[in-house]
Amino acid sequence: MTSRWRLLFTEPLDGIDNMALDHALLARAARTGECVLRVYSWASPTVSFGRHQRTAGTYDHIALAVVRRPTGGRAVLHAREATYSVTAPVTRPLRATYAGINSLLLDALRRLGVDAALAHATSSPPPDAAPCFETATEGEIVVGGRKLAGSAQWRNGGALLQHGSILIDDDQSLLGPSTTPPATLRAALGRAPTVHEIADALFDAARATLDPDATPLVLDPEVCADVEKFRALYADEGWTWRA
Amino acid sequence: MTASNIPTDLLYTRDHEYVRIGADGVAEIGITDFAQGELGDIVFVELPAAGTAVSAHAQFGTVEAVKAVSELNSPVTGEVVLVNPRLDKEPALINNDPYGDGWMIRVRLADAKARDGLLSPQAYATQIGG
């Protein structure tokens, strides 16, 4: 990849703002041709649903904040984790893009001292299957065969958004009984790294493998205006609750 | 990798949709063999209801594969007259038979210029390097 990369760390936001900002960064990628690696977290524990998941009648009982992502995949509880997003122009096929970003995650995790690997091929689960961290799909990050990071993607208007969660601790059981608990950074490292520490590892990996001149991104008025515009979508009950 | 199937009786878009324009002014739309191969196992497709107006180059639906959502853009302008009823339960038809049972929507064309801007099979083959 020879694209120009920018790096962005954001303080904890609620689900609506987190999704609106990722959406605005996708629009920025389409507009500028630049790629952005963002690392973020959540102001309170939040369940995010996949774009096509049925939620009404299934998740109504959850007493946590909820938001629907623009990306595919299944439900994720965002609590003790570091979340990343990559926004970029579409230059490669879907699986090649996943492979490239997963390699970045793997590099960053190894910098933290985690003995992580890429999962082997499995069939792709439908959006209404079990929660996201139950199964790893091909190329996702696993430790000891259990999923540590889950990712999903959206392609629109010549740009892509891929975002995902790297678990520091396991809170996924709050979504329901789990047959295969995920891996966590705490278990892998014997301690819980901070989101800042994980962000530094990701940014170091990006500078080492993608763009040695990657610089911090300062949000410009156009991105901020887009965030305001997209907030309305992610706050819409009709978008979130789908039968 | 096997070469993608590009039927010679269809027209195509740069976004990998195909159009089969019938003599009755109705166009059948789906995604190409190349597109389904690039996406992988399709697990969900969201399509507009019959009666919906669609515009050339504008989004008409989404498809999900490998936890990735991709937008579907209409090759033509017109009104949806039929949606493939099988895809709700059998989205894999798009992988298995993209030009047959995996068709997505049928659109009554708004005007005779529907072919403008569409790619010939040869031009589409060149675009995907086939």
Coordinates of C-alpha atoms in Angstrom, one line a residue:
Chain A
M1 CA 0.0 0.0 0.0
T2 CA 1.4 3.4 -0.9
S3 CA -1.5 5.5 0.3
R4 CA -1.1 8.4 2.7
W5 CA -2.2 7.4 6.2
R6 CA -3.4 9.6 9.1
L7 CA -3.7 8.6 12.7
L8 CA -6.6 9.5 15.1
F9 CA -7.1 8.8 18.8
T10 CA -10.5 9.9 20.2
E11 CA -11.6 10.0 23.8
P12 CA -14.5 7.8 24.8
L13 CA -17.8 8.7 22.9
D14 CA -21.3 7.3 23.0
G15 CA -22.3 4.8 20.3
I16 CA -24.1 7.3 18.1
D17 CA -21.1 9.6 18.0
N18 CA -18.7 6.7 17.5
M19 CA -20.6 5.4 14.5
A20 CA -21.2 8.9 13.1
L21 CA -17.5 9.7 13.2
D22 CA -16.5 6.4 11.5
H23 CA -19.2 7.2 8.8
A24 CA -17.8 10.7 8.4
L25 CA -14.3 9.3 8.0
L26 CA -15.5 7.0 5.3
A27 CA -16.9 10.1 3.5
R28 CA -13.5 11.8 4.0
A29 CA -11.7 8.8 2.5
A30 CA -13.9 9.0 -0.6
R31 CA -13.3 12.8 -0.8
T32 CA -9.5 12.9 -0.1
G33 CA -8.1 9.5 -1.0
E34 CA -6.4 9.4 2.4
C35 CA -6.6 6.5 4.8
V36 CA -7.3 7.0 8.5
L37 CA -6.5 4.6 11.4
R38 CA -8.6 5.6 14.3
V39 CA -8.5 4.1 17.8
Y40 CA -11.3 4.7 20.2
S41 CA -13.4 3.5 23.1
W42 CA -17.0 3.9 24.4
A43 CA -18.3 6.3 27.1
S44 CA -20.5 3.5 28.5
P45 CA -20.9 -0.2 27.8
T46 CA -22.8 -0.3 24.4
V47 CA -24.1 -3.1 22.3
S48 CA -23.6 -2.6 18.5
F49 CA -25.7 -4.6 16.1
G50 CA -24.7 -5.6 12.6
R51 CA -26.3 -3.7 9.7
H52 CA -28.6 -6.6 8.8
Q53 CA -29.3 -8.1 12.1
R54 CA -32.9 -8.5 13.3
T55 CA -33.0 -6.7 16.7
A56 CA -36.6 -6.1 17.6
G57 CA -37.8 -9.0 19.7
T58 CA -34.3 -10.3 20.2
Y59 CA -32.3 -7.6 22.0
D60 CA -35.2 -5.5 23.5
H61 CA -34.4 -6.8 27.0
I62 CA -30.8 -5.4 27.0
A63 CA -30.5 -2.7 29.6
L64 CA -27.4 -1.1 27.9
A65 CA -26.9 1.6 25.3
V66 CA -27.4 0.2 21.8
V67 CA -26.5 1.4 18.3
R68 CA -26.6 -0.2 14.8
R69 CA -23.4 -0.2 12.8
P70 CA -23.2 0.5 9.1
T71 CA -21.0 -2.6 8.8
G72 CA -22.0 -6.3 8.6
G73 CA -21.6 -9.1 11.1
R74 CA -23.3 -9.7 14.4
A75 CA -23.8 -8.2 17.9
V76 CA -20.8 -7.0 19.9
L77 CA -20.7 -5.6 23.4
H78 CA -18.2 -2.8 23.6
A79 CA -17.0 -2.4 27.2
R80 CA -13.4 -3.2 28.2
E81 CA -11.8 -3.1 24.8
A82 CA -9.9 -1.0 22.3
T83 CA -11.9 -0.3 19.1
Y84 CA -10.2 0.5 15.8
S85 CA -11.4 1.8 12.5
V86 CA -9.8 2.0 9.1
T87 CA -11.3 4.2 6.4
A88 CA -9.7 4.1 3.0
P89 CA -10.4 4.3 -0.7
V90 CA -11.3 0.9 -2.2
T91 CA -8.3 -0.3 -4.1
R92 CA -8.4 -4.0 -3.4
P93 CA -11.0 -6.8 -3.3
L94 CA -12.8 -7.5 0.0
R95 CA -10.7 -10.4 1.3
A96 CA -7.4 -8.7 0.4
T97 CA -8.5 -5.7 2.4
Y98 CA -9.4 -7.8 5.4
A99 CA -6.0 -9.6 5.1
G100 CA -4.1 -6.3 5.0
I101 CA -5.8 -4.8 8.0
N102 CA -5.7 -8.1 10.0
S103 CA -1.9 -8.1 9.3
L104 CA -1.7 -4.6 10.8
L105 CA -3.6 -5.8 13.9
L106 CA -1.4 -8.8 14.2
D107 CA 1.8 -6.7 14.0
A108 CA 0.4 -4.3 16.7
L109 CA -0.5 -7.2 19.0
R110 CA 2.9 -8.7 18.7
R111 CA 4.4 -5.4 19.6
L112 CA 2.4 -5.6 22.8
G113 CA 3.8 -9.1 23.4
V114 CA 0.7 -11.1 22.4
D115 CA 1.3 -14.5 20.7
A116 CA -1.6 -14.0 18.3
A117 CA -2.3 -15.7 14.9
L118 CA -4.8 -15.5 12.0
A119 CA -7.7 -17.9 12.1
H120 CA -8.1 -20.5 9.4
A121 CA -11.0 -20.7 7.0
T122 CA -14.5 -21.2 8.3
S123 CA -17.8 -20.7 6.7
S124 CA -19.2 -17.2 7.0
P125 CA -22.1 -17.0 9.6
P126 CA -25.3 -15.2 8.7
P127 CA -26.1 -11.9 10.5
D128 CA -28.7 -13.6 12.9
A129 CA -26.3 -16.3 14.1
A130 CA -24.7 -16.2 17.5
P131 CA -22.9 -13.1 18.8
C132 CA -19.8 -12.0 17.0
F133 CA -17.1 -13.4 19.4
E134 CA -18.5 -16.9 19.4
T135 CA -16.7 -17.8 16.1
A136 CA -13.7 -16.5 14.2
T137 CA -14.0 -16.2 10.5
E138 CA -11.1 -16.7 8.1
G139 CA -8.2 -14.3 8.8
E140 CA -9.5 -12.9 12.1
I141 CA -7.1 -12.6 15.1
V142 CA -7.1 -15.5 17.5
V143 CA -5.0 -16.5 20.5
G144 CA -4.9 -20.2 21.4
G145 CA -7.7 -20.7 18.8
R146 CA -10.1 -18.3 20.5
K147 CA -11.1 -15.0 18.9
L148 CA -9.4 -11.9 20.3
A149 CA -10.4 -9.3 17.7
G150 CA -13.6 -9.2 15.6
S151 CA -14.0 -6.9 12.6
A152 CA -16.6 -6.0 10.0
Q153 CA -16.7 -3.8 6.9
W154 CA -18.8 -1.5 4.8
R155 CA -18.1 -0.4 1.2
N156 CA -19.8 2.6 -0.1
G157 CA -19.1 5.2 -2.8
G158 CA -15.6 4.0 -3.6
A159 CA -14.5 4.0 0.0
L160 CA -14.5 1.4 2.8
L161 CA -14.9 1.4 6.6
Q162 CA -13.5 -1.5 8.6
H163 CA -13.9 -1.4 12.3
G164 CA -13.5 -3.9 15.1
S165 CA -12.9 -4.7 18.7
I166 CA -9.8 -5.9 20.5
L167 CA -10.9 -7.3 23.8
I168 CA -9.0 -6.3 26.9
D169 CA -11.5 -8.2 29.2
D170 CA -14.4 -10.5 28.4
D171 CA -17.8 -8.9 28.8
Q172 CA -19.4 -10.7 25.9
S173 CA -21.3 -13.1 28.1
L174 CA -23.6 -10.2 29.0
L175 CA -25.1 -10.8 25.5
G176 CA -26.1 -14.3 26.4
P177 CA -24.6 -17.7 27.3
S178 CA -21.3 -18.3 25.5
T179 CA -20.1 -21.8 24.4
T180 CA -16.7 -20.5 23.4
P181 CA -15.4 -17.6 25.5
P182 CA -13.2 -15.2 23.5
A183 CA -9.5 -14.6 24.2
T184 CA -8.5 -11.4 26.0
L185 CA -5.4 -9.3 26.3
R186 CA -5.6 -9.6 30.1
A187 CA -5.4 -13.4 29.7
A188 CA -2.7 -13.3 27.0
L189 CA -0.5 -10.8 28.8
G190 CA -1.3 -11.4 32.5
R191 CA -2.3 -7.7 32.8
A192 CA -4.8 -5.3 31.2
P193 CA -3.1 -2.8 28.8
T194 CA -4.7 0.6 28.5
V195 CA -6.5 1.8 25.3
H196 CA -3.7 4.4 24.9
E197 CA -1.1 1.6 25.0
I198 CA -3.0 -0.4 22.4
A199 CA -3.3 2.7 20.2
D200 CA 0.4 3.4 20.4
A201 CA 1.1 -0.2 19.3
L202 CA -1.4 0.2 16.3
F203 CA 0.1 3.5 15.3
D204 CA 3.7 2.1 15.5
A205 CA 2.6 -0.8 13.3
A206 CA 1.0 1.6 10.8
R207 CA 4.1 3.7 10.6
A208 CA 6.3 0.6 10.2
T209 CA 4.2 -1.2 7.6
L210 CA 1.9 1.2 5.8
D211 CA 3.2 4.8 5.8
P212 CA 6.4 5.9 7.7
D213 CA 5.2 9.5 7.4
A214 CA 1.7 8.9 8.9
T215 CA 0.7 12.0 10.9
P216 CA -2.0 12.7 13.4
L217 CA -5.4 13.7 11.9
V218 CA -7.0 16.9 13.1
L219 CA -10.7 16.9 12.4
D220 CA -11.6 19.6 9.9
P221 CA -15.0 21.5 9.7
E222 CA -16.1 19.2 6.9
V223 CA -15.7 16.1 8.9
C224 CA -17.4 17.7 12.0
A225 CA -20.3 18.8 9.8
D226 CA -20.6 15.2 8.5
V227 CA -20.6 13.9 12.1
E228 CA -23.6 16.1 12.9
K229 CA -25.4 15.0 9.8
F230 CA -24.8 11.3 10.4
R231 CA -25.7 11.4 14.1
A232 CA -29.4 11.6 13.0
L233 CA -29.1 8.3 11.2
Y234 CA -27.5 6.4 14.2
A235 CA -30.0 8.0 16.7
D236 CA -33.0 6.9 14.6
E237 CA -35.0 4.2 16.4
G238 CA -36.1 2.9 13.0
W239 CA -32.5 2.3 12.0
T240 CA -31.6 0.6 15.3
W241 CA -34.7 -1.6 15.9
R242 CA -35.4 -3.8 13.0
A243 CA -37.8 -6.7 13.0
Chain B
M1 CA -8.8 -18.9 -9.9
T2 CA -11.2 -19.7 -12.7
A3 CA -12.2 -17.1 -15.3
S4 CA -15.4 -15.3 -14.6
N5 CA -18.5 -16.1 -16.6
I6 CA -19.6 -13.0 -18.7
P7 CA -22.6 -13.8 -20.8
T8 CA -22.6 -12.1 -24.1
D9 CA -26.3 -11.2 -24.1
L10 CA -26.2 -8.9 -21.1
L11 CA -25.0 -5.4 -20.3
Y12 CA -22.9 -4.4 -17.3
T13 CA -21.9 -1.6 -15.0
R14 CA -18.4 -0.7 -13.6
D15 CA -19.8 -1.6 -10.2
H16 CA -20.3 -5.2 -11.3
E17 CA -24.1 -5.3 -11.8
Y18 CA -25.6 -6.9 -14.9
V19 CA -28.8 -6.0 -16.8
R20 CA -30.9 -8.3 -19.0
I21 CA -33.2 -6.0 -21.0
G22 CA -36.3 -7.8 -22.2
A23 CA -38.4 -6.9 -25.2
D24 CA -41.2 -5.9 -22.8
G25 CA -39.2 -3.0 -21.5
V26 CA -38.4 -4.8 -18.2
A27 CA -34.8 -5.2 -17.1
E28 CA -33.6 -8.0 -14.8
I29 CA -30.7 -6.9 -12.6
G30 CA -28.2 -8.8 -10.5
I31 CA -24.5 -8.9 -9.7
T32 CA -21.9 -10.6 -11.9
D33 CA -20.1 -13.9 -11.5
F34 CA -16.9 -11.9 -10.9
A35 CA -18.6 -9.8 -8.1
Q36 CA -20.0 -12.8 -6.3
G37 CA -16.6 -14.5 -6.4
E38 CA -14.9 -11.4 -5.0
L39 CA -17.5 -11.1 -2.2
G40 CA -17.5 -14.8 -1.1
D41 CA -20.4 -16.5 0.7
I42 CA -23.3 -14.1 0.6
V43 CA -25.4 -14.4 3.7
F44 CA -28.0 -11.6 3.3
V45 CA -29.4 -9.3 0.7
E46 CA -31.6 -6.3 1.2
L47 CA -33.7 -5.2 -1.8
P48 CA -36.4 -2.6 -2.4
A49 CA -40.1 -3.5 -2.5
A50 CA -42.0 -3.7 -5.7
G51 CA -43.2 -0.2 -6.7
T52 CA -40.0 1.5 -5.5
A53 CA -38.5 3.9 -8.0
V54 CA -34.8 3.3 -8.7
S55 CA -32.3 5.6 -10.5
A56 CA -29.3 4.8 -12.6
H57 CA -26.1 4.9 -10.5
A58 CA -28.1 5.3 -7.2
Q59 CA -28.2 2.7 -4.5
F60 CA -31.0 0.2 -4.5
G61 CA -30.0 -2.3 -1.9
T62 CA -27.2 -3.9 0.0
V63 CA -25.5 -7.3 0.1
E64 CA -23.6 -8.9 3.0
A65 CA -20.8 -11.4 2.7
V66 CA -17.9 -12.2 5.1
K67 CA -19.3 -9.5 7.6
A68 CA -18.9 -6.9 4.9
V69 CA -21.9 -4.8 3.6
S70 CA -21.6 -3.6 0.0
E71 CA -24.0 -1.2 -1.7
L72 CA -25.8 -2.3 -4.8
N73 CA -26.3 0.5 -7.4
S74 CA -29.0 0.4 -10.1
P75 CA -27.8 0.3 -13.7
V76 CA -31.0 1.8 -14.9
T77 CA -33.8 4.2 -14.0
G78 CA -37.4 2.9 -13.6
E79 CA -39.7 1.2 -11.2
V80 CA -39.2 -2.1 -9.4
V81 CA -41.9 -4.5 -10.6
L82 CA -40.7 -7.8 -9.1
V83 CA -38.2 -8.8 -6.4
N84 CA -36.7 -12.3 -6.3
P85 CA -38.7 -13.9 -3.5
R86 CA -36.2 -16.7 -3.0
L87 CA -33.2 -14.5 -2.0
D88 CA -34.6 -13.7 1.5
K89 CA -34.2 -17.4 2.5
E90 CA -31.6 -18.5 0.0
P91 CA -29.0 -15.6 -0.6
A92 CA -26.5 -18.3 -1.7
L93 CA -28.4 -18.4 -5.0
I94 CA -26.4 -15.3 -5.9
N95 CA -23.2 -17.3 -5.5
N96 CA -24.4 -20.4 -7.2
D97 CA -26.3 -19.0 -10.1
P98 CA -25.8 -15.2 -10.4
Y99 CA -27.3 -14.9 -13.9
G100 CA -30.2 -17.3 -13.3
D101 CA -31.9 -18.1 -10.0
G102 CA -29.7 -15.4 -8.3
W103 CA -31.3 -12.4 -10.1
M104 CA -32.3 -9.6 -7.7
I105 CA -34.9 -7.2 -9.1
R106 CA -36.9 -6.6 -12.3
V107 CA -37.3 -2.9 -13.2
R108 CA -39.7 -1.4 -15.8
L109 CA -37.5 1.0 -17.6
A110 CA -38.4 4.7 -17.4
D111 CA -37.3 5.5 -21.0
A112 CA -35.5 4.2 -24.0
K113 CA -32.2 5.6 -23.0
A114 CA -31.7 2.9 -20.4
R115 CA -28.8 1.4 -22.2
D116 CA -26.8 4.6 -22.2
G117 CA -23.6 4.3 -20.1
L118 CA -23.8 0.6 -19.7
L119 CA -20.8 -1.6 -20.6
S120 CA -20.7 -4.3 -23.3
P121 CA -19.6 -7.7 -22.3
Q122 CA -16.2 -7.0 -24.0
A123 CA -15.8 -3.7 -22.1
Y124 CA -16.7 -5.3 -18.8
A125 CA -14.3 -8.2 -19.5
T126 CA -11.5 -5.6 -20.1
Q127 CA -12.4 -3.8 -16.8
I128 CA -12.1 -6.9 -14.7
G129 CA -9.0 -8.0 -16.6
G130 CA -10.7 -11.1 -18.1

